[in-house]
Coordinates of C-alpha atoms in Angstrom, one line a residue:
M1 CA -17.1 15.6 -11.3
A2 CA -18.3 12.1 -11.9
K3 CA -22.0 11.5 -11.3
N4 CA -23.8 8.7 -9.3
E5 CA -27.2 7.6 -10.6
F6 CA -27.8 5.3 -7.6
L7 CA -30.0 7.4 -5.4
P8 CA -31.3 6.9 -1.8
F9 CA -35.0 6.5 -1.2
G10 CA -37.1 7.7 1.8
T11 CA -34.3 9.6 3.6
A12 CA -36.3 12.7 4.6
A13 CA -36.6 13.4 8.4
N14 CA -40.4 12.7 8.2
A15 CA -40.1 9.7 5.9
N16 CA -42.9 7.1 6.2
V17 CA -40.8 4.3 7.5
I18 CA -40.9 2.1 10.6
P19 CA -38.3 2.3 13.5
N20 CA -35.3 0.1 13.1
A21 CA -36.3 -2.0 16.1
D22 CA -39.6 -2.8 14.4
Y23 CA -37.9 -3.6 11.1
Q24 CA -35.5 -5.9 12.9
A25 CA -38.5 -7.8 14.4
L26 CA -40.6 -7.8 11.2
P27 CA -41.3 -11.4 10.2
A28 CA -41.2 -10.4 6.5
R29 CA -37.6 -9.3 6.9
T30 CA -36.4 -12.9 6.8
A31 CA -39.4 -14.7 5.1
G32 CA -40.3 -12.0 2.6
F33 CA -43.7 -10.4 2.0
S34 CA -46.4 -12.9 1.2
G35 CA -49.3 -12.4 -1.2
G36 CA -51.7 -9.7 -0.1
V37 CA -51.3 -6.1 1.0
A38 CA -48.0 -4.9 2.5
K39 CA -47.9 -1.8 4.5
S40 CA -46.3 1.1 2.8
E41 CA -44.1 2.1 5.7
Q42 CA -42.7 -1.4 5.8
L43 CA -41.9 -1.4 2.1
N44 CA -40.4 2.1 2.4
T45 CA -38.1 0.8 5.0
V46 CA -36.9 -2.1 2.8
W47 CA -36.4 0.2 -0.1
R48 CA -34.6 2.8 2.0
Q49 CA -32.2 0.3 3.5
G50 CA -31.1 -1.1 0.1
S51 CA -31.1 2.2 -1.8
T52 CA -29.1 3.9 0.9
M53 CA -26.2 1.4 0.7
A54 CA -26.4 1.4 -3.1
A55 CA -26.1 5.2 -3.1
V56 CA -23.2 5.2 -0.6
L57 CA -21.3 2.6 -2.7
G58 CA -22.1 4.3 -5.9
Q59 CA -20.8 7.6 -4.6
F60 CA -17.6 5.9 -3.3
I61 CA -17.0 4.5 -6.8
A62 CA -17.6 7.9 -8.4
D63 CA -15.3 9.8 -6.0
K64 CA -12.5 7.3 -6.0
S65 CA -12.5 6.2 -9.7
G66 CA -13.5 9.5 -11.2
R67 CA -16.0 7.7 -13.5
D68 CA -19.8 8.0 -13.8
V69 CA -21.8 5.4 -12.0
L70 CA -24.7 4.7 -14.2
D71 CA -27.9 2.8 -13.5
D72 CA -27.9 1.1 -16.9
G73 CA -27.6 -2.5 -16.0
D74 CA -24.0 -2.8 -17.1
L75 CA -22.6 -5.0 -14.3
A76 CA -19.2 -5.5 -15.9
T77 CA -18.4 -1.8 -16.0
L78 CA -19.7 -1.2 -12.5
Q79 CA -17.5 -4.0 -11.2
A80 CA -14.5 -2.7 -13.0
N81 CA -15.1 0.8 -11.7
L82 CA -15.5 -0.6 -8.2
Q83 CA -12.1 -2.4 -8.5
E84 CA -10.5 0.9 -9.7
A85 CA -12.0 2.8 -6.8
L86 CA -10.6 0.3 -4.3
M87 CA -7.2 0.5 -5.9
N88 CA -7.2 4.3 -5.6
I89 CA -7.6 4.2 -1.9
M90 CA -3.8 3.6 -1.8
P91 CA -2.1 6.5 -3.7
V92 CA 0.2 5.9 -6.7
G93 CA 3.8 6.0 -5.6
I94 CA 3.5 4.5 -2.2
P95 CA 6.0 1.7 -1.5
Q96 CA 4.7 -1.5 0.1
P97 CA 6.4 -4.8 1.2
W98 CA 5.4 -7.8 -1.0
P99 CA 6.0 -11.5 -0.2
T100 CA 7.1 -12.7 -3.6
A101 CA 9.7 -11.7 -6.2
I102 CA 7.0 -10.9 -8.8
P103 CA 4.8 -7.8 -8.2
P104 CA 1.1 -7.8 -8.9
T105 CA -0.4 -6.1 -11.9
G106 CA 0.0 -2.3 -11.7
W107 CA 3.0 -2.4 -9.4
L108 CA 6.8 -2.2 -10.0
I109 CA 9.7 -3.4 -7.9
C110 CA 11.6 -0.6 -6.2
N111 CA 14.9 -1.3 -7.8
G112 CA 16.1 2.2 -8.8
S113 CA 15.3 1.7 -12.5
A114 CA 13.8 4.3 -14.9
F115 CA 10.2 4.2 -15.8
D116 CA 8.1 5.6 -18.6
K117 CA 6.6 8.9 -17.4
V118 CA 4.2 9.0 -20.3
K119 CA 2.9 5.5 -19.5
Y120 CA 2.8 6.2 -15.7
P121 CA 1.9 9.9 -15.4
R122 CA 0.6 9.6 -11.8
L123 CA 3.8 7.8 -10.7
A124 CA 5.8 10.7 -12.3
L125 CA 4.0 13.1 -9.9
A126 CA 5.7 11.2 -7.0
Y127 CA 9.0 10.7 -8.7
P128 CA 9.5 13.6 -11.2
A129 CA 12.9 12.4 -12.2
G130 CA 11.4 9.2 -13.7
L131 CA 13.5 6.9 -11.4
L132 CA 12.1 4.4 -8.9
P133 CA 13.5 4.4 -5.4
D134 CA 16.0 1.6 -4.9
L135 CA 14.9 -0.2 -1.8
R136 CA 16.7 -3.5 -2.4
G137 CA 18.4 -4.4 0.8
E138 CA 17.5 -1.1 2.5
F139 CA 15.6 -0.1 5.6
I140 CA 13.1 2.8 5.4
R141 CA 13.6 5.5 8.0
G142 CA 11.1 8.2 8.8
W143 CA 12.0 11.7 7.5
D144 CA 13.2 14.0 10.2
A145 CA 10.9 16.9 9.1
G146 CA 12.5 19.4 11.4
R147 CA 12.5 17.2 14.6
G148 CA 16.3 17.4 14.9
V149 CA 17.0 13.6 15.3
D150 CA 18.3 13.0 11.8
V151 CA 19.2 16.5 10.7
G152 CA 20.4 17.7 7.3
R153 CA 18.5 15.1 5.1
G154 CA 15.8 15.5 2.5
V155 CA 13.1 13.0 1.5
L156 CA 14.4 10.1 -0.6
T157 CA 18.1 10.7 0.4
S158 CA 20.3 7.7 1.2
Q159 CA 22.4 7.3 4.4
E160 CA 25.3 5.0 5.0
S161 CA 25.3 2.6 7.9
T162 CA 26.7 3.6 11.3
Q163 CA 29.8 1.6 12.5
I164 CA 30.8 1.5 16.2
Y165 CA 34.5 1.0 16.9
D166 CA 35.8 -0.5 20.1
K167 CA 39.3 0.9 20.5
A168 CA 41.5 -0.3 23.4
G169 CA 45.2 0.4 24.2
W170 CA 47.8 1.6 26.6
T171 CA 51.2 3.3 26.1
N172 CA 54.4 2.9 28.2
S173 CA 52.5 3.2 31.5
P174 CA 54.4 2.7 34.7
A175 CA 52.9 0.8 37.6
G176 CA 49.8 2.7 38.6
G177 CA 49.2 3.9 35.0
Y178 CA 45.9 3.6 33.1
I179 CA 44.4 1.7 30.3
T180 CA 41.9 3.7 28.1
V181 CA 39.1 2.1 26.2
E182 CA 37.2 4.3 23.8
M183 CA 33.8 3.7 22.0
T184 CA 33.3 6.0 19.1
N185 CA 30.6 6.4 16.5
P186 CA 31.9 7.8 13.2
D187 CA 28.5 9.0 12.2
G188 CA 28.5 11.6 14.9
V189 CA 24.8 12.3 14.7
G190 CA 22.7 11.9 17.8
T191 CA 25.5 9.9 19.6
V192 CA 27.9 10.5 22.3
N193 CA 31.5 9.3 22.1
G194 CA 32.8 7.9 25.4
S195 CA 35.8 6.4 27.1
F196 CA 36.7 5.0 30.4
S197 CA 40.0 4.3 32.2
T198 CA 41.2 1.6 34.6
Q199 CA 44.4 1.6 36.7
R200 CA 47.1 -0.9 35.8
K201 CA 49.2 -2.8 38.4
N202 CA 52.3 -3.6 36.3
D203 CA 54.6 -1.8 33.8
A204 CA 53.6 -2.2 30.2
T205 CA 54.9 -1.3 26.8
S206 CA 52.5 0.3 24.4
D207 CA 49.8 -1.7 22.7
S208 CA 46.5 -0.9 21.0
G209 CA 43.9 -2.4 18.8
S210 CA 40.4 -1.8 17.5
T211 CA 37.4 -3.9 16.5
R212 CA 34.5 -2.9 14.3
F213 CA 30.9 -3.8 15.3
P214 CA 28.3 -3.5 12.6
V215 CA 24.9 -2.6 13.9
R216 CA 21.9 -4.5 12.3
P217 CA 18.6 -5.4 13.9
R218 CA 16.8 -8.7 13.3
N219 CA 14.9 -8.6 10.1
V220 CA 12.7 -10.4 7.5
S221 CA 13.3 -9.9 3.8
F222 CA 10.4 -8.6 1.7
C223 CA 10.3 -7.3 -1.9
Y224 CA 9.5 -3.6 -1.8
I225 CA 7.1 -2.6 -4.7
V226 CA 5.5 0.6 -5.7
R227 CA 2.0 1.3 -7.1
A228 CA 2.6 2.6 -10.6
A229 CA -1.0 3.0 -12.0

């Protein structure tokens, strides 16, 4: 486990500090302590405030980066470890929409291509086959996970679009016959096929036809990228 050398000061229950309201009203909080004697409880409060936040930040860096946070004056290393810790908040392998065609450093476009599992071992944990998901021109749908709305699918499986057909026709109906219009969904999952009939007034010979209606919501195009390292 990575260690954190930035430690809090004066955090005991009986610590010699002043109440926060008194510290907030302390003139020295904005002007600083002037020459002379400063009360220990006031100084202890100042030190506790700064050291507590340093300790919290240091522990965050250690936990998220997995690297030791050393009180050695090396600012460059500390900044680099902080950046790594912030990056690690978002797990490797998660896809994200990106507003340009070029992904940022450490990210790859979700285009279905193979990636180097040795170079990106953490990405390989999410995609063991070594293939990126191909999200070009695709919508992402929540996995059913036993709910029963989109049954029979696993995570990362693809699904074709649903087409709705409007089929209308009549056949050799005498006066008083019927026209039937059917709306069908070839997908057959979570849908109900339906039809309705209306009475005709005149004789008619047979006729029929169908029209296909693609179903697509309004959308905005983004480039899906995945964190690789």
